[in-house]
Amino acid sequence: MKYSMVNCKECEEKFKNYVDLHRHLRSHKMLLVDYYHKHYPKKDLLTGEFIKFKNRDQYLSDDFNTKTNMKKWLKELHIEKAREYCESILLKRKEDKGIEYAPSQVELRSLLSPPTQYFNEIFSDYYDLCDTLGLKNKYVNPTKVIDGKEYDKKEYKILIDTREQKPLKFDRETVLQKLDYGDYAFSHSEHTCNCHIERKSLADFISTMSGGHDRFIKEIERAREENSNLIILVEENLNNALGFKYLPHISKKIKASPEFIFHRVRNLIQQYSNIQFLFVNGRKESSRIVELIFTCGCCYKKIDLQLAYDNKVL
């Protein structure tokens, strides 16, 4: 096998990969951050400070140390320059990560990128932009979610999996029933395009995306084989989920980083077209959202649920 060798910039010794190179740096008594600051200097485009080093890929891809810096920098730019920069973010994801679909709101907000709303603001339509860049669109811009008043009848019930330990409360009748995947489904699945909703606390979500990742993929694939759509509903707002290492009731129990967890989330969103992740403000909101999704027909499939929620359409 032919290897693409990696050179040490301190002594020019060659290595098969970056893991070996990074291990070798101990012989120079150099920390990774010092090595990359010296040989690959990258500065925050707003402040001129060195980009904080977490890992090689992050360091070489980030242009800012915080989203606040990015927002301030973009605000100072002429709109044409802002457009060029935002296009470059999407093209870089397409070329470096090989993504096929327009990044969803969860993907964009978990990256050092503006959210979908900013793209809509400067380009008029985010999805049109993605189309011109060769990215496939799963969704259209959310406007109004159908209220589903025709489902306000006794025969329409919410099914709750028998293994659900902390069931949500609803204004309509519920039935306990073993579900093959997810925690909630609708009694008339044909009206929801066979939608199932998996409820997660923030701790459950992190556990699933770390130690339970392989089992979760099997669940997604089982749902796909049965032509089902799976929504992962997390009972925590997205800002808190992205910064869970700062939440004392979470950080002491979890070893995985937000970067690791959301890297996996982004991969799943790109790989499986039958899933969406949605982060909401607590259990009461979760109950409202479950009922709304089940009674909106199949319109949830056409919209980015997190974007709709952030825009207060959902």
Tab-separated table of C-alpha atoms in Angstrom, residues 89-200:
chain	number	residue	atom	x	y	z
A	89	ILE	CA	-18.682	27.420	3.841
A	90	LEU	CA	-21.135	25.265	1.900
A	91	LEU	CA	-18.672	24.434	-0.872
A	92	LYS	CA	-16.048	23.443	1.674
A	93	ARG	CA	-18.523	21.073	3.349
A	94	LYS	CA	-19.355	19.614	-0.052
A	95	GLU	CA	-15.744	19.185	-1.158
A	96	ASP	CA	-14.028	18.266	2.119
A	97	LYS	CA	-16.791	16.225	3.762
A	98	GLY	CA	-18.500	14.933	0.626
A	99	ILE	CA	-21.976	15.988	1.751
A	100	GLU	CA	-24.785	15.402	-0.741
A	101	TYR	CA	-27.658	17.368	0.805
A	102	ALA	CA	-28.099	21.003	1.781
A	103	PRO	CA	-27.036	21.205	5.450
A	104	SER	CA	-30.009	21.325	7.803
A	105	GLN	CA	-30.511	23.886	10.556
A	106	VAL	CA	-29.098	21.476	13.148
A	107	GLU	CA	-26.022	20.928	10.978
A	108	LEU	CA	-25.414	24.640	10.404
A	109	ARG	CA	-25.962	25.627	14.025
A	110	SER	CA	-23.615	22.887	15.234
A	111	LEU	CA	-20.854	24.230	12.973
A	112	LEU	CA	-19.032	27.557	12.971
A	113	SER	CA	-21.497	28.757	10.348
A	114	PRO	CA	-24.389	31.199	10.106
A	115	PRO	CA	-27.823	29.571	10.527
A	116	THR	CA	-30.292	29.075	7.694
A	117	GLN	CA	-32.014	32.385	8.512
A	118	TYR	CA	-28.863	34.367	7.698
A	119	PHE	CA	-28.477	32.599	4.350
A	120	ASN	CA	-32.111	33.448	3.582
A	121	GLU	CA	-31.450	37.057	4.549
A	122	ILE	CA	-28.515	37.640	2.203
A	123	PHE	CA	-29.435	35.246	-0.625
A	124	SER	CA	-33.266	35.460	-0.440
A	125	ASP	CA	-33.575	31.651	-0.522
A	126	TYR	CA	-31.119	29.247	1.116
A	127	TYR	CA	-32.430	26.252	-0.793
A	128	ASP	CA	-32.071	27.977	-4.166
A	129	LEU	CA	-28.457	28.755	-3.248
A	130	CYS	CA	-27.773	25.133	-2.311
A	131	ASP	CA	-29.303	23.993	-5.585
A	132	THR	CA	-26.965	26.246	-7.588
A	133	LEU	CA	-24.009	24.846	-5.613
A	134	GLY	CA	-24.956	21.281	-6.519
A	135	LEU	CA	-26.430	20.283	-3.159
A	136	LYS	CA	-29.715	18.376	-3.099
A	137	ASN	CA	-32.594	19.859	-1.124
A	138	LYS	CA	-34.672	17.732	1.213
A	139	TYR	CA	-36.878	20.628	2.311
A	140	VAL	CA	-38.598	23.873	1.385
A	141	ASN	CA	-38.741	26.997	3.537
A	142	PRO	CA	-41.329	26.469	6.303
A	143	THR	CA	-44.286	28.841	6.274
A	144	LYS	CA	-47.219	27.395	8.198
A	145	VAL	CA	-47.725	23.931	9.656
A	146	ILE	CA	-51.216	22.488	9.127
A	147	ASP	CA	-53.119	22.565	12.421
A	148	GLY	CA	-54.848	19.219	11.809
A	149	LYS	CA	-58.255	20.053	13.292
A	150	GLU	CA	-59.783	17.197	11.305
A	151	TYR	CA	-57.936	14.817	13.656
A	152	ASP	CA	-59.804	16.073	16.738
A	153	LYS	CA	-61.831	12.869	16.907
A	154	LYS	CA	-61.773	10.027	19.425
A	155	GLU	CA	-60.583	7.421	16.944
A	156	TYR	CA	-57.274	9.270	16.482
A	157	LYS	CA	-54.969	8.274	19.320
A	158	ILE	CA	-51.288	8.533	20.163
A	159	LEU	CA	-49.515	5.211	20.655
A	160	ILE	CA	-46.919	5.078	23.428
A	161	ASP	CA	-44.298	2.351	23.531
A	162	THR	CA	-44.658	0.074	26.552
A	163	ARG	CA	-40.957	0.593	27.355
A	164	GLU	CA	-41.264	4.393	27.548
A	165	GLN	CA	-40.300	5.123	31.170
A	166	LYS	CA	-41.480	8.738	31.408
A	167	PRO	CA	-44.427	9.102	29.001
A	168	LEU	CA	-45.422	12.567	27.868
A	169	LYS	CA	-48.935	13.808	28.624
A	170	PHE	CA	-51.337	14.694	25.818
A	171	ASP	CA	-54.757	16.266	25.392
A	172	ARG	CA	-55.959	13.271	23.391
A	173	GLU	CA	-56.376	9.606	24.254
A	174	THR	CA	-53.268	7.430	24.349
A	175	VAL	CA	-52.723	3.686	24.004
A	176	LEU	CA	-49.804	1.687	25.398
A	177	GLN	CA	-48.426	-0.567	22.680
A	178	LYS	CA	-45.067	-2.149	21.890
A	179	LEU	CA	-43.449	-0.211	19.043
A	180	ASP	CA	-40.619	-1.599	16.919
A	181	TYR	CA	-38.795	1.748	17.069
A	182	GLY	CA	-39.404	5.140	18.562
A	183	ASP	CA	-41.465	5.959	21.636
A	184	TYR	CA	-44.554	7.483	19.987
A	185	ALA	CA	-46.623	6.807	16.880
A	186	PHE	CA	-50.085	7.691	15.572
A	187	SER	CA	-52.990	5.263	15.598
A	188	HIS	CA	-53.590	5.923	11.890
A	189	SER	CA	-50.042	5.697	10.539
A	190	GLU	CA	-51.146	6.233	6.929
A	191	HIS	CA	-52.009	9.841	7.834
A	192	THR	CA	-48.462	10.521	9.098
A	193	CYS	CA	-46.434	8.711	6.405
A	194	ASN	CA	-45.607	6.166	9.104
A	195	CYS	CA	-43.966	8.666	11.445
A	196	HIS	CA	-42.390	7.544	14.720
A	197	ILE	CA	-40.962	9.896	17.331
A	198	GLU	CA	-38.100	8.976	19.641
A	199	ARG	CA	-38.141	11.125	22.791
A	200	LYS	CA	-34.824	11.845	24.482
